[in-house]
């Protein structure tokens, strides 16, 4: 399997936006934490999270190829792990009307949107720091549809049905994971 360094080099060669890199690092951290929660492969889940949006600057007007292109770039590094490649590709399935199939794919689906909500919660803090965000403050913003309107609440909420994790616990896992990489993501 490709290393985290290889994945990071690939990401940064294809993605220049600071905000998008921050999103990818956030999802990586949460995916690693979720893999630990399920006692599975944190390295693999982390790389899937890190790379899931890596082709966005090339596919933003071509949603059919979103995530597919990244999976192709990873294949060019001689990667053959089907779980890793399909994990990345699964991020684009939504645009083809296909749902995630595995626990890893559902984890990516649900946490993708939650990281955006948590970043928004940090940015409204006076110091704009993740350290000042609490689980309670995220849960308070959760039903406020006009706050971070792009973060699809119904997708996040599937953590209960698809992952067997209560929303409150899902927020706690994600927030703690993002706080642990706060300096890397600059929040
Ligand atoms: Fe995406
Ligand atoms: Fe994403």
mmCIF file of C-alpha atoms and ligand atoms in Angstrom:
data_model
loop_
_atom_site.group_PDB
_atom_site.id
_atom_site.type_symbol
_atom_site.label_atom_id
_atom_site.label_comp_id
_atom_site.label_asym_id
_atom_site.label_seq_id
_atom_site.Cartn_x
_atom_site.Cartn_y
_atom_site.Cartn_z
ATOM 1 C CA UNK A 1 0.000 0.000 0.000
ATOM 2 C CA UNK A 2 1.177 3.529 -0.688
ATOM 3 C CA UNK A 3 2.637 5.361 2.275
ATOM 4 C CA UNK A 4 1.153 8.396 3.929
ATOM 5 C CA UNK A 5 4.097 10.433 2.576
ATOM 6 C CA UNK A 6 3.320 9.301 -0.976
ATOM 7 C CA UNK A 7 -0.339 10.185 -0.471
ATOM 8 C CA UNK A 8 0.555 13.625 0.874
ATOM 9 C CA UNK A 9 2.964 14.297 -2.005
ATOM 10 C CA UNK A 10 0.278 13.286 -4.487
ATOM 11 C CA UNK A 11 -2.331 15.463 -2.815
ATOM 12 C CA UNK A 12 -0.147 18.547 -2.654
ATOM 13 C CA UNK A 13 0.961 18.117 -6.271
ATOM 14 C CA UNK A 14 -2.685 18.174 -7.385
ATOM 15 C CA UNK A 15 -4.365 20.510 -4.888
ATOM 16 C CA UNK A 16 -3.226 24.057 -4.223
ATOM 17 C CA UNK A 17 -6.174 25.482 -2.257
ATOM 18 C CA UNK A 18 -5.370 25.901 1.414
ATOM 19 C CA UNK A 19 -9.014 25.438 2.412
ATOM 20 C CA UNK A 20 -9.341 22.232 0.426
ATOM 21 C CA UNK A 21 -6.133 20.808 1.895
ATOM 22 C CA UNK A 22 -7.497 21.663 5.331
ATOM 23 C CA UNK A 23 -10.654 19.747 4.493
ATOM 24 C CA UNK A 24 -8.647 16.715 3.349
ATOM 25 C CA UNK A 25 -6.485 16.736 6.493
ATOM 26 C CA UNK A 26 -9.633 16.994 8.619
ATOM 27 C CA UNK A 27 -11.286 14.034 6.944
ATOM 28 C CA UNK A 28 -8.038 12.057 7.218
ATOM 29 C CA UNK A 29 -7.916 12.629 10.982
ATOM 30 C CA UNK A 30 -11.557 11.650 11.457
ATOM 31 C CA UNK A 31 -11.223 8.560 9.269
ATOM 32 C CA UNK A 32 -8.208 7.415 11.303
ATOM 33 C CA UNK A 33 -10.197 7.906 14.514
ATOM 34 C CA UNK A 34 -13.178 5.995 13.114
ATOM 35 C CA UNK A 35 -10.904 3.121 12.028
ATOM 36 C CA UNK A 36 -9.556 2.975 15.584
ATOM 37 C CA UNK A 37 -13.119 3.000 16.892
ATOM 38 C CA UNK A 38 -13.883 -0.033 14.718
ATOM 39 C CA UNK A 39 -10.439 -1.577 15.456
ATOM 40 C CA UNK A 40 -9.519 -1.700 11.804
ATOM 41 C CA UNK A 41 -6.826 -0.296 9.466
ATOM 42 C CA UNK A 42 -6.247 3.342 10.487
ATOM 43 C CA UNK A 43 -3.463 3.815 7.932
ATOM 44 C CA UNK A 44 -5.706 2.775 5.036
ATOM 45 C CA UNK A 45 -8.781 4.684 6.218
ATOM 46 C CA UNK A 46 -6.622 7.766 6.786
ATOM 47 C CA UNK A 47 -5.223 7.686 3.252
ATOM 48 C CA UNK A 48 -8.717 7.294 1.795
ATOM 49 C CA UNK A 49 -9.819 10.323 3.807
ATOM 50 C CA UNK A 50 -6.771 12.361 2.815
ATOM 51 C CA UNK A 51 -7.192 11.668 -0.900
ATOM 52 C CA UNK A 52 -10.985 11.545 -1.333
ATOM 53 C CA UNK A 53 -11.252 15.117 -2.679
ATOM 54 C CA UNK A 54 -7.730 15.389 -4.095
ATOM 55 C CA UNK A 55 -8.811 15.796 -7.713
ATOM 56 C CA UNK A 56 -11.373 18.506 -6.961
ATOM 57 C CA UNK A 57 -9.421 21.287 -8.677
ATOM 58 C CA UNK A 58 -9.511 19.154 -11.860
ATOM 59 C CA UNK A 59 -13.078 17.831 -11.608
ATOM 60 C CA UNK A 60 -15.100 20.646 -10.057
ATOM 61 C CA UNK A 61 -16.981 21.058 -13.355
ATOM 62 C CA UNK A 62 -16.875 17.344 -14.133
ATOM 63 C CA UNK A 63 -18.582 15.647 -11.196
ATOM 64 C CA UNK A 64 -18.829 12.302 -13.011
ATOM 65 C CA UNK A 65 -15.045 11.966 -12.773
ATOM 66 C CA UNK A 66 -14.727 13.342 -9.225
ATOM 67 C CA UNK A 67 -12.762 10.839 -7.071
ATOM 68 C CA UNK A 68 -12.408 8.530 -10.092
ATOM 69 C CA UNK A 69 -9.530 10.648 -11.369
ATOM 70 C CA UNK A 70 -7.803 10.504 -7.988
ATOM 71 C CA UNK A 71 -8.174 6.720 -7.896
ATOM 72 C CA UNK A 72 -6.499 6.619 -11.330
ATOM 73 C CA UNK A 73 -3.601 8.734 -10.063
ATOM 74 C CA UNK A 74 -3.194 6.358 -7.108
ATOM 75 C CA UNK A 75 -3.195 3.373 -9.493
ATOM 76 C CA UNK A 76 -0.344 5.053 -11.371
ATOM 77 C CA UNK A 77 1.685 4.707 -8.151
ATOM 78 C CA UNK A 78 1.252 0.920 -8.581
ATOM 79 C CA UNK A 79 -1.397 0.761 -5.881
ATOM 80 C CA UNK A 80 -3.631 -2.307 -6.221
ATOM 81 C CA UNK A 81 -5.438 -2.508 -2.874
ATOM 82 C CA UNK A 82 -9.107 -2.764 -3.898
ATOM 83 C CA UNK A 83 -10.433 -1.487 -0.577
ATOM 84 C CA UNK A 84 -8.303 1.642 -0.763
ATOM 85 C CA UNK A 85 -9.017 2.355 -4.432
ATOM 86 C CA UNK A 86 -12.735 1.689 -4.131
ATOM 87 C CA UNK A 87 -12.859 3.713 -0.913
ATOM 88 C CA UNK A 88 -11.607 6.766 -2.801
ATOM 89 C CA UNK A 89 -13.882 6.118 -5.791
ATOM 90 C CA UNK A 90 -16.912 5.653 -3.552
ATOM 91 C CA UNK A 91 -16.768 9.358 -2.751
ATOM 92 C CA UNK A 92 -17.928 10.073 -6.312
ATOM 93 C CA UNK A 93 -20.675 7.448 -6.429
ATOM 94 C CA UNK A 94 -23.230 9.924 -5.140
ATOM 95 C CA UNK A 95 -23.107 11.689 -8.511
ATOM 96 C CA UNK A 96 -24.057 8.400 -10.199
ATOM 97 C CA UNK A 97 -26.872 7.671 -7.786
ATOM 98 C CA UNK A 98 -24.917 4.896 -6.062
ATOM 99 C CA UNK A 99 -24.651 4.584 -2.286
ATOM 100 C CA UNK A 100 -21.618 3.548 -0.200
ATOM 101 C CA UNK A 101 -21.380 -0.218 0.335
ATOM 102 C CA UNK A 102 -18.918 -0.841 3.150
ATOM 103 C CA UNK A 103 -18.361 0.455 6.660
ATOM 104 C CA UNK A 104 -15.314 2.415 5.480
ATOM 105 C CA UNK A 105 -17.266 3.997 2.639
ATOM 106 C CA UNK A 106 -20.129 4.984 4.945
ATOM 107 C CA UNK A 107 -17.634 6.433 7.428
ATOM 108 C CA UNK A 108 -16.236 8.634 4.662
ATOM 109 C CA UNK A 109 -19.723 9.610 3.499
ATOM 110 C CA UNK A 110 -20.898 10.682 6.960
ATOM 111 C CA UNK A 111 -17.754 12.404 8.211
ATOM 112 C CA UNK A 112 -17.124 14.358 4.997
ATOM 113 C CA UNK A 113 -20.038 16.671 5.796
ATOM 114 C CA UNK A 114 -19.440 16.760 9.543
ATOM 115 C CA UNK A 115 -15.912 18.165 9.177
ATOM 116 C CA UNK A 116 -17.388 21.163 7.347
ATOM 117 C CA UNK A 117 -19.856 21.798 10.142
ATOM 118 C CA UNK A 118 -17.094 21.579 12.756
ATOM 119 C CA UNK A 119 -14.836 23.993 10.828
ATOM 120 C CA UNK A 120 -17.761 26.433 10.652
ATOM 121 C CA UNK A 121 -18.226 26.078 14.425
ATOM 122 C CA UNK A 122 -14.535 26.947 14.933
ATOM 123 C CA UNK A 123 -14.700 29.972 12.647
ATOM 124 C CA UNK A 124 -17.481 31.598 14.701
ATOM 125 C CA UNK A 125 -15.443 31.352 17.894
ATOM 126 C CA UNK A 126 -13.743 34.654 18.894
ATOM 127 C CA UNK A 127 -10.261 33.122 18.477
ATOM 128 C CA UNK A 128 -11.386 30.917 15.531
ATOM 129 C CA UNK A 129 -9.868 27.890 17.253
ATOM 130 C CA UNK A 130 -11.009 24.263 17.222
ATOM 131 C CA UNK A 131 -9.866 24.094 20.842
ATOM 132 C CA UNK A 132 -12.801 26.345 21.783
ATOM 133 C CA UNK A 133 -15.401 24.165 20.067
ATOM 134 C CA UNK A 134 -17.367 21.741 22.239
ATOM 135 C CA UNK A 135 -19.558 18.775 21.358
ATOM 136 C CA UNK A 136 -22.491 20.711 22.836
ATOM 137 C CA UNK A 137 -21.851 23.728 20.596
ATOM 138 C CA UNK A 138 -21.768 21.527 17.479
ATOM 139 C CA UNK A 139 -24.984 19.741 18.514
ATOM 140 C CA UNK A 140 -26.618 23.129 19.123
ATOM 141 C CA UNK A 141 -25.779 24.230 15.579
ATOM 142 C CA UNK A 142 -26.821 20.888 14.110
ATOM 143 C CA UNK A 143 -30.557 21.658 13.703
ATOM 144 C CA UNK A 144 -29.886 25.252 12.554
ATOM 145 C CA UNK A 145 -30.137 24.648 8.828
ATOM 146 C CA UNK A 146 -29.010 28.159 7.860
ATOM 147 C CA UNK A 147 -25.710 27.675 9.740
ATOM 148 C CA UNK A 148 -23.097 26.004 7.501
ATOM 149 C CA UNK A 149 -25.969 25.281 5.121
ATOM 150 C CA UNK A 150 -23.693 23.267 2.810
ATOM 151 C CA UNK A 151 -23.034 20.618 5.464
ATOM 152 C CA UNK A 152 -25.808 18.115 4.773
ATOM 153 C CA UNK A 153 -27.266 17.139 8.125
ATOM 154 C CA UNK A 154 -29.112 14.119 6.717
ATOM 155 C CA UNK A 155 -25.787 12.659 5.511
ATOM 156 C CA UNK A 156 -24.132 13.156 8.891
ATOM 157 C CA UNK A 157 -27.107 11.628 10.704
ATOM 158 C CA UNK A 158 -26.694 8.370 8.780
ATOM 159 C CA UNK A 159 -23.848 7.633 11.234
ATOM 160 C CA UNK A 160 -26.543 6.194 13.510
ATOM 161 C CA UNK A 161 -28.100 3.825 10.982
ATOM 162 C CA UNK A 162 -25.037 2.942 8.895
ATOM 163 C CA UNK A 163 -22.235 2.991 11.474
ATOM 164 C CA UNK A 164 -24.145 2.311 14.675
ATOM 165 C CA UNK A 165 -22.673 5.431 16.289
ATOM 166 C CA UNK A 166 -24.988 7.920 18.016
ATOM 167 C CA UNK A 167 -24.751 11.444 16.628
ATOM 168 C CA UNK A 168 -23.364 12.805 19.898
ATOM 169 C CA UNK A 169 -20.599 10.186 19.925
ATOM 170 C CA UNK A 170 -19.891 10.712 16.230
ATOM 171 C CA UNK A 171 -19.424 14.445 16.831
ATOM 172 C CA UNK A 172 -17.152 13.699 19.795
ATOM 173 C CA UNK A 173 -14.951 11.317 17.793
ATOM 174 C CA UNK A 174 -14.694 13.784 14.888
ATOM 175 C CA UNK A 175 -14.110 16.880 16.993
ATOM 176 C CA UNK A 176 -11.424 15.189 19.117
ATOM 177 C CA UNK A 177 -9.687 13.925 15.973
ATOM 178 C CA UNK A 178 -9.723 17.352 14.327
ATOM 179 C CA UNK A 179 -8.482 19.022 17.515
ATOM 180 C CA UNK A 180 -5.532 16.615 17.517
ATOM 181 C CA UNK A 181 -4.387 18.015 14.137
ATOM 182 C CA UNK A 182 -5.473 21.613 14.793
ATOM 183 C CA UNK A 183 -2.002 23.048 14.212
ATOM 184 C CA UNK A 184 -1.622 21.211 10.888
ATOM 185 C CA UNK A 185 -4.960 22.509 9.651
ATOM 186 C CA UNK A 186 -4.345 25.977 11.052
ATOM 187 C CA UNK A 187 -7.375 26.150 13.329
HETATM 188 FE FE1 LIG B 1 -15.938 15.806 -3.029
HETATM 189 FE FE1 LIG B 2 -14.894 16.042 1.038
#
